[in-house]
mmCIF file of C-alpha atoms and ligand atoms in Angstrom:
data_model
loop_
_atom_site.group_PDB
_atom_site.id
_atom_site.type_symbol
_atom_site.label_atom_id
_atom_site.label_comp_id
_atom_site.label_asym_id
_atom_site.label_seq_id
_atom_site.Cartn_x
_atom_site.Cartn_y
_atom_site.Cartn_z
ATOM 1 C CA UNK K 1 -6.853 -115.998 -105.144
ATOM 2 C CA UNK K 2 -10.282 -117.381 -105.451
ATOM 3 C CA UNK K 3 -10.960 -120.385 -106.948
ATOM 4 C CA UNK K 4 -14.447 -122.015 -108.266
ATOM 5 C CA UNK K 5 -15.203 -125.521 -107.021
ATOM 6 C CA UNK K 6 -18.066 -127.830 -107.678
ATOM 7 C CA UNK K 7 -20.681 -128.092 -104.848
ATOM 8 C CA UNK K 8 -20.398 -132.067 -105.223
ATOM 9 C CA UNK K 9 -16.582 -131.451 -104.269
ATOM 10 C CA UNK K 10 -17.228 -129.067 -101.340
ATOM 11 C CA UNK K 11 -16.348 -130.933 -98.020
ATOM 12 C CA UNK K 12 -19.450 -131.702 -95.720
ATOM 13 C CA UNK K 13 -17.615 -129.520 -93.413
ATOM 14 C CA UNK K 14 -18.025 -126.485 -95.099
ATOM 15 C CA UNK K 15 -22.114 -126.845 -96.136
ATOM 16 C CA UNK K 16 -22.639 -124.739 -92.845
ATOM 17 C CA UNK K 17 -20.580 -122.046 -94.210
ATOM 18 C CA UNK K 18 -22.528 -122.228 -97.398
ATOM 19 C CA UNK K 19 -25.900 -122.134 -95.783
ATOM 20 C CA UNK K 20 -24.860 -119.234 -93.848
ATOM 21 C CA UNK K 21 -24.050 -117.320 -96.936
ATOM 22 C CA UNK K 22 -26.992 -118.265 -98.868
ATOM 23 C CA UNK K 23 -29.159 -116.837 -95.550
ATOM 24 C CA UNK K 24 -26.868 -113.756 -95.690
ATOM 25 C CA UNK K 25 -27.509 -113.114 -99.528
ATOM 26 C CA UNK K 26 -30.543 -114.644 -100.794
ATOM 27 C CA UNK K 27 -33.667 -113.188 -99.425
ATOM 28 C CA UNK K 28 -35.885 -115.706 -100.687
ATOM 29 C CA UNK K 29 -38.678 -118.222 -99.181
ATOM 30 C CA UNK K 30 -36.062 -120.682 -98.769
ATOM 31 C CA UNK K 31 -34.198 -118.077 -96.463
ATOM 32 C CA UNK K 32 -37.231 -117.347 -94.738
ATOM 33 C CA UNK K 33 -37.659 -121.056 -93.755
ATOM 34 C CA UNK K 34 -34.226 -120.654 -91.613
ATOM 35 C CA UNK K 35 -30.832 -122.131 -91.654
ATOM 36 C CA UNK K 36 -32.029 -125.681 -91.125
ATOM 37 C CA UNK K 37 -33.975 -125.671 -94.152
ATOM 38 C CA UNK K 38 -31.041 -123.912 -96.022
ATOM 39 C CA UNK K 39 -28.642 -126.537 -94.746
ATOM 40 C CA UNK K 40 -30.721 -129.449 -95.627
ATOM 41 C CA UNK K 41 -31.297 -128.145 -99.259
ATOM 42 C CA UNK K 42 -27.669 -127.737 -99.946
ATOM 43 C CA UNK K 43 -27.145 -131.418 -98.480
ATOM 44 C CA UNK K 44 -29.378 -132.705 -100.591
ATOM 45 C CA UNK K 45 -28.136 -130.629 -103.704
ATOM 46 C CA UNK K 46 -25.026 -131.997 -103.272
ATOM 47 C CA UNK K 47 -25.817 -135.650 -103.737
ATOM 48 C CA UNK K 48 -28.073 -135.077 -106.681
ATOM 49 C CA UNK K 49 -26.449 -135.397 -110.029
ATOM 50 C CA UNK K 50 -28.471 -133.545 -112.263
ATOM 51 C CA UNK K 51 -27.540 -130.296 -109.915
ATOM 52 C CA UNK K 52 -24.881 -128.078 -111.442
ATOM 53 C CA UNK K 53 -23.349 -125.987 -108.827
ATOM 54 C CA UNK K 54 -20.275 -123.829 -107.612
ATOM 55 C CA UNK K 55 -18.698 -122.522 -104.762
ATOM 56 C CA UNK K 56 -16.277 -119.638 -104.709
ATOM 57 C CA UNK K 57 -13.524 -120.175 -102.081
ATOM 58 C CA UNK K 58 -10.487 -118.197 -101.043
ATOM 59 C CA UNK K 59 -7.173 -120.006 -100.567
ATOM 60 C CA UNK K 60 -6.676 -117.901 -97.309
ATOM 61 C CA UNK K 61 -9.680 -117.839 -95.742
ATOM 62 C CA UNK K 62 -12.552 -120.325 -94.293
ATOM 63 C CA UNK K 63 -15.172 -117.908 -95.498
ATOM 64 C CA UNK K 64 -16.880 -118.756 -98.739
ATOM 65 C CA UNK K 65 -17.185 -115.729 -101.321
ATOM 66 C CA UNK K 66 -20.089 -116.983 -103.656
ATOM 67 C CA UNK K 67 -21.989 -119.853 -105.294
ATOM 68 C CA UNK K 68 -24.417 -120.624 -107.806
ATOM 69 C CA UNK K 69 -26.733 -123.417 -108.032
ATOM 70 C CA UNK K 70 -29.011 -124.766 -110.978
ATOM 71 C CA UNK K 71 -31.283 -127.669 -111.660
ATOM 72 C CA UNK K 72 -33.273 -129.238 -114.180
ATOM 73 C CA UNK K 73 -36.069 -130.239 -111.727
ATOM 74 C CA UNK K 74 -36.209 -127.457 -109.326
ATOM 75 C CA UNK K 75 -39.307 -128.370 -107.350
ATOM 76 C CA UNK K 76 -38.297 -131.978 -107.249
ATOM 77 C CA UNK K 77 -35.284 -130.818 -105.554
ATOM 78 C CA UNK K 78 -37.009 -128.919 -102.863
ATOM 79 C CA UNK K 79 -39.847 -131.644 -102.490
ATOM 80 C CA UNK K 80 -36.825 -133.621 -101.096
ATOM 81 C CA UNK K 81 -36.630 -131.638 -98.177
ATOM 82 C CA UNK K 82 -39.859 -133.325 -97.010
ATOM 83 C CA UNK K 83 -38.103 -137.080 -97.638
ATOM 84 C CA UNK K 84 -37.145 -137.442 -93.996
ATOM 85 C CA UNK K 85 -40.748 -136.997 -92.317
ATOM 86 C CA UNK K 86 -39.601 -136.659 -88.652
ATOM 87 C CA UNK K 87 -37.065 -133.808 -89.321
ATOM 88 C CA UNK K 88 -39.793 -131.996 -91.699
ATOM 89 C CA UNK K 89 -42.580 -131.968 -89.083
ATOM 90 C CA UNK K 90 -40.064 -130.682 -86.545
ATOM 91 C CA UNK K 91 -39.114 -127.897 -88.371
ATOM 92 C CA UNK K 92 -42.701 -127.342 -89.202
ATOM 93 C CA UNK K 93 -43.439 -127.034 -85.712
ATOM 94 C CA UNK K 94 -40.377 -124.790 -85.188
ATOM 95 C CA UNK K 95 -41.743 -122.577 -87.727
ATOM 96 C CA UNK K 96 -44.994 -122.429 -86.493
ATOM 97 C CA UNK K 97 -43.700 -121.125 -83.344
ATOM 98 C CA UNK K 98 -41.080 -118.936 -84.732
ATOM 99 C CA UNK K 99 -42.031 -117.860 -88.040
ATOM 100 C CA UNK K 100 -45.643 -118.480 -88.552
ATOM 101 C CA UNK K 101 -45.481 -115.850 -91.566
ATOM 102 C CA UNK K 102 -43.053 -118.125 -93.274
ATOM 103 C CA UNK K 103 -45.087 -120.986 -92.655
ATOM 104 C CA UNK K 104 -47.949 -119.367 -94.385
ATOM 105 C CA UNK K 105 -45.648 -118.539 -97.519
ATOM 106 C CA UNK K 106 -44.687 -121.965 -97.466
ATOM 107 C CA UNK K 107 -48.309 -123.192 -97.690
ATOM 108 C CA UNK K 108 -49.051 -120.575 -100.325
ATOM 109 C CA UNK K 109 -46.026 -121.549 -102.541
ATOM 110 C CA UNK K 110 -47.345 -124.945 -101.997
ATOM 111 C CA UNK K 111 -50.696 -124.804 -103.099
ATOM 112 C CA UNK K 112 -50.435 -122.208 -105.662
ATOM 113 C CA UNK K 113 -47.171 -123.618 -107.420
ATOM 114 C CA UNK K 114 -46.993 -121.306 -110.523
ATOM 115 C CA UNK K 115 -46.907 -122.905 -113.807
ATOM 116 C CA UNK K 116 -44.669 -119.941 -115.025
ATOM 117 C CA UNK K 117 -41.871 -121.935 -113.260
ATOM 118 C CA UNK K 118 -42.283 -125.080 -115.087
ATOM 119 C CA UNK K 119 -39.239 -126.104 -117.290
ATOM 120 C CA UNK K 120 -38.860 -127.806 -120.840
ATOM 121 C CA UNK K 121 -36.837 -130.340 -121.993
ATOM 122 C CA UNK K 122 -33.409 -129.008 -122.486
ATOM 123 C CA UNK K 123 -33.851 -126.417 -119.945
ATOM 124 C CA UNK K 124 -32.176 -125.720 -116.883
ATOM 125 C CA UNK K 125 -33.151 -123.296 -114.137
ATOM 126 C CA UNK K 126 -30.424 -120.973 -112.405
ATOM 127 C CA UNK K 127 -31.900 -121.141 -108.929
ATOM 128 C CA UNK K 128 -29.398 -119.193 -106.841
ATOM 129 C CA UNK K 129 -26.218 -116.928 -107.345
ATOM 130 C CA UNK K 130 -24.881 -114.974 -104.944
ATOM 131 C CA UNK K 131 -21.702 -113.324 -103.893
ATOM 132 C CA UNK K 132 -20.726 -112.040 -100.339
ATOM 133 C CA UNK K 133 -20.969 -108.585 -99.664
ATOM 134 C CA UNK K 134 -17.377 -107.963 -99.338
ATOM 135 C CA UNK K 135 -16.604 -109.724 -102.434
ATOM 136 C CA UNK K 136 -18.998 -107.788 -104.942
ATOM 137 C CA UNK K 137 -18.531 -105.707 -107.713
ATOM 138 C CA UNK K 138 -15.175 -107.386 -108.528
ATOM 139 C CA UNK K 139 -16.205 -109.581 -111.221
ATOM 140 C CA UNK K 140 -17.092 -112.743 -109.157
ATOM 141 C CA UNK K 141 -20.767 -112.782 -110.182
ATOM 142 C CA UNK K 142 -19.756 -112.810 -113.693
ATOM 143 C CA UNK K 143 -17.246 -115.294 -113.050
ATOM 144 C CA UNK K 144 -19.946 -117.666 -111.505
ATOM 145 C CA UNK K 145 -22.255 -117.137 -114.348
ATOM 146 C CA UNK K 146 -19.853 -117.840 -116.719
ATOM 147 C CA UNK K 147 -18.820 -121.175 -115.471
ATOM 148 C CA UNK K 148 -22.493 -122.084 -114.731
ATOM 149 C CA UNK K 149 -23.518 -121.428 -118.313
ATOM 150 C CA UNK K 150 -20.430 -123.395 -119.769
ATOM 151 C CA UNK K 151 -21.116 -126.517 -117.529
ATOM 152 C CA UNK K 152 -25.045 -126.331 -118.799
ATOM 153 C CA UNK K 153 -24.033 -126.190 -122.468
ATOM 154 C CA UNK K 154 -21.479 -128.903 -121.701
ATOM 155 C CA UNK K 155 -24.201 -131.150 -119.979
ATOM 156 C CA UNK K 156 -26.295 -130.683 -123.015
ATOM 157 C CA UNK K 157 -29.215 -128.022 -121.847
ATOM 158 C CA UNK K 158 -30.136 -125.673 -124.631
ATOM 159 C CA UNK K 159 -31.267 -122.902 -122.353
ATOM 160 C CA UNK K 160 -31.098 -121.233 -119.028
ATOM 161 C CA UNK K 161 -34.175 -119.956 -116.960
ATOM 162 C CA UNK K 162 -34.229 -117.764 -114.008
ATOM 163 C CA UNK K 163 -36.438 -115.844 -111.738
ATOM 164 C CA UNK K 164 -35.472 -112.461 -110.574
ATOM 165 C CA UNK K 165 -37.160 -109.909 -108.370
ATOM 166 C CA UNK K 166 -37.786 -106.811 -110.630
ATOM 167 C CA UNK K 167 -36.510 -104.461 -108.024
ATOM 168 C CA UNK K 168 -33.084 -106.446 -107.798
ATOM 169 C CA UNK K 169 -30.907 -104.353 -110.134
ATOM 170 C CA UNK K 170 -27.446 -105.524 -109.775
ATOM 171 C CA UNK K 171 -28.765 -108.990 -110.787
ATOM 172 C CA UNK K 172 -31.031 -107.929 -113.498
ATOM 173 C CA UNK K 173 -27.972 -105.813 -114.846
ATOM 174 C CA UNK K 174 -25.605 -108.902 -114.517
ATOM 175 C CA UNK K 175 -28.302 -111.258 -116.271
ATOM 176 C CA UNK K 176 -28.768 -108.565 -118.848
ATOM 177 C CA UNK K 177 -25.102 -108.382 -119.541
ATOM 178 C CA UNK K 178 -25.126 -112.145 -120.247
ATOM 179 C CA UNK K 179 -28.075 -111.793 -122.853
ATOM 180 C CA UNK K 180 -30.525 -112.926 -120.965
ATOM 181 C CA UNK K 181 -34.242 -111.839 -121.987
ATOM 182 C CA UNK K 182 -37.475 -110.947 -119.994
ATOM 183 C CA UNK K 183 -39.917 -113.686 -121.177
ATOM 184 C CA UNK K 184 -42.370 -112.887 -118.467
ATOM 185 C CA UNK K 185 -43.353 -110.579 -115.413
ATOM 186 C CA UNK K 186 -45.317 -112.313 -112.445
ATOM 187 C CA UNK K 187 -46.436 -112.124 -109.185
ATOM 188 C CA UNK K 188 -45.531 -115.154 -106.527
ATOM 189 C CA UNK K 189 -46.700 -114.655 -103.005
ATOM 190 C CA UNK K 190 -45.453 -111.132 -102.131
ATOM 191 C CA UNK K 191 -42.611 -111.402 -105.014
ATOM 192 C CA UNK K 192 -42.683 -109.428 -108.048
ATOM 193 C CA UNK K 193 -40.655 -111.063 -110.494
ATOM 194 C CA UNK K 194 -39.399 -111.381 -114.339
ATOM 195 C CA UNK K 195 -38.557 -114.869 -115.574
ATOM 196 C CA UNK K 196 -35.746 -114.588 -117.987
ATOM 197 C CA UNK K 197 -34.177 -117.016 -120.399
ATOM 198 C CA UNK K 198 -30.845 -117.371 -122.341
ATOM 199 C CA UNK K 199 -30.120 -119.696 -125.068
ATOM 200 C CA UNK K 200 -26.884 -121.434 -125.266
ATOM 201 C CA UNK K 201 -25.181 -121.884 -128.458
HETATM 202 C C1 COA N 1 -25.950 -109.912 -108.246
HETATM 203 C C2 COA N 1 -24.637 -110.298 -107.805
HETATM 204 C C3 COA N 1 -24.254 -111.903 -107.902
HETATM 205 C C4 COA N 1 -23.595 -110.031 -108.557
HETATM 206 O O1 COA N 1 -22.362 -110.133 -108.160
HETATM 207 P P1 COA N 1 -20.933 -109.347 -108.213
HETATM 208 O O2 COA N 1 -19.857 -110.015 -107.769
HETATM 209 O O3 COA N 1 -21.098 -107.937 -107.306
HETATM 210 O O4 COA N 1 -21.110 -109.146 -109.776
HETATM 211 P P2 COA N 1 -20.062 -108.576 -110.750
HETATM 212 O O5 COA N 1 -19.051 -107.728 -110.104
HETATM 213 O O6 COA N 1 -19.654 -109.672 -111.427
HETATM 214 O O7 COA N 1 -20.705 -107.497 -111.970
HETATM 215 C C5 COA N 1 -21.158 -108.222 -113.377
HETATM 216 C C6 COA N 1 -22.406 -107.283 -113.642
HETATM 217 O O8 COA N 1 -23.525 -106.993 -113.150
HETATM 218 C C7 COA N 1 -23.557 -105.906 -112.954
HETATM 219 N N1 COA N 1 -23.962 -105.367 -111.418
HETATM 220 C C8 COA N 1 -22.947 -105.925 -110.343
HETATM 221 N N2 COA N 1 -23.311 -105.049 -109.037
HETATM 222 C C9 COA N 1 -24.472 -103.924 -109.562
HETATM 223 C C10 COA N 1 -24.663 -102.918 -108.913
HETATM 224 N N3 COA N 1 -24.666 -102.820 -107.596
HETATM 225 N N4 COA N 1 -25.256 -102.091 -109.710
HETATM 226 C C11 COA N 1 -25.523 -102.196 -110.926
HETATM 227 N N5 COA N 1 -25.211 -103.050 -111.618
HETATM 228 C C12 COA N 1 -24.335 -104.089 -110.847
HETATM 229 C C13 COA N 1 -22.781 -104.999 -113.671
HETATM 230 O O9 COA N 1 -23.663 -104.925 -115.104
HETATM 231 C C14 COA N 1 -21.574 -105.748 -113.553
HETATM 232 O O10 COA N 1 -20.795 -105.722 -115.037
HETATM 233 P P3 COA N 1 -20.110 -104.331 -114.992
HETATM 234 O O11 COA N 1 -18.815 -104.751 -114.070
HETATM 235 O O12 COA N 1 -19.454 -104.839 -116.604
HETATM 236 O O13 COA N 1 -20.590 -103.289 -115.195
HETATM 237 C C15 COA N 1 -24.355 -109.632 -106.289
HETATM 238 O O14 COA N 1 -24.629 -108.524 -106.390
HETATM 239 C C16 COA N 1 -25.349 -110.551 -105.130
HETATM 240 O O15 COA N 1 -24.911 -111.505 -104.663
HETATM 241 N N6 COA N 1 -26.469 -109.839 -104.766
HETATM 242 C C17 COA N 1 -27.302 -110.565 -103.914
HETATM 243 C C18 COA N 1 -27.914 -111.981 -104.138
HETATM 244 C C19 COA N 1 -29.169 -111.876 -105.451
HETATM 245 O O16 COA N 1 -29.607 -111.140 -105.468
HETATM 246 N N7 COA N 1 -28.923 -112.846 -106.303
HETATM 247 C C20 COA N 1 -29.622 -112.819 -107.564
HETATM 248 C C21 COA N 1 -30.999 -113.589 -106.975
HETATM 249 S S1 COA N 1 -31.920 -113.942 -108.673
#
């Protein structure tokens, strides 16, 4: 049986499994920066009270089945990756040697931070949602999104915003199923994305 638990309640010992699942399912810049960045991101997110996030666990398995994470301040959350300067500097050195392309993309995203992504008061961004490949098309994406929307509404938000790559048809179908509407289409680095919004009742 699959159970959703808030990220804040996930034991720290399971964060590496969550970071691995993120890397395996979410081909975005954070993943391209590598596992250490992803793990640190979730460690930071877990202690941020403004983050709304859930993790899907199986009672019988160690592996995680899915996750969703949203924030009213996504750039501030990622900026906290730089809060430990020695760690950050070490990671940049590693990237310059192993993934120079990801480093270029990081620089590009820092210097061309898109105004498209700015949130207004009352808005929360669904930043990440993913389901393990073996668990897909069985309703878990819907369960995660339903839980995220309910939690966002209960926290007082009036709308949920997200970005999705234009060719990500399963995700687009999921969002349209829930009444998200495309508000803008834009290019960010090498990504072509729709910005979508759904008002909360
Ligand atoms: C998008 C994703 C989270 C959907 O998870 P899921 O558990 O497979 O979704 P569900 O089984 O709950 O399906 C929900 C709806 O999504 C749509 N959908 C899901 N998979 C689909 C597919 N392969 N093709 C078309 N539509 C699909 C359908 O509308 C479906 O509703 P229906 O079953 O009533 O037709 C999953 O495919 C995933 O993790 N993808 C990789 C990560 C990702 O792209 N995340 C979004 C980033 S913006």
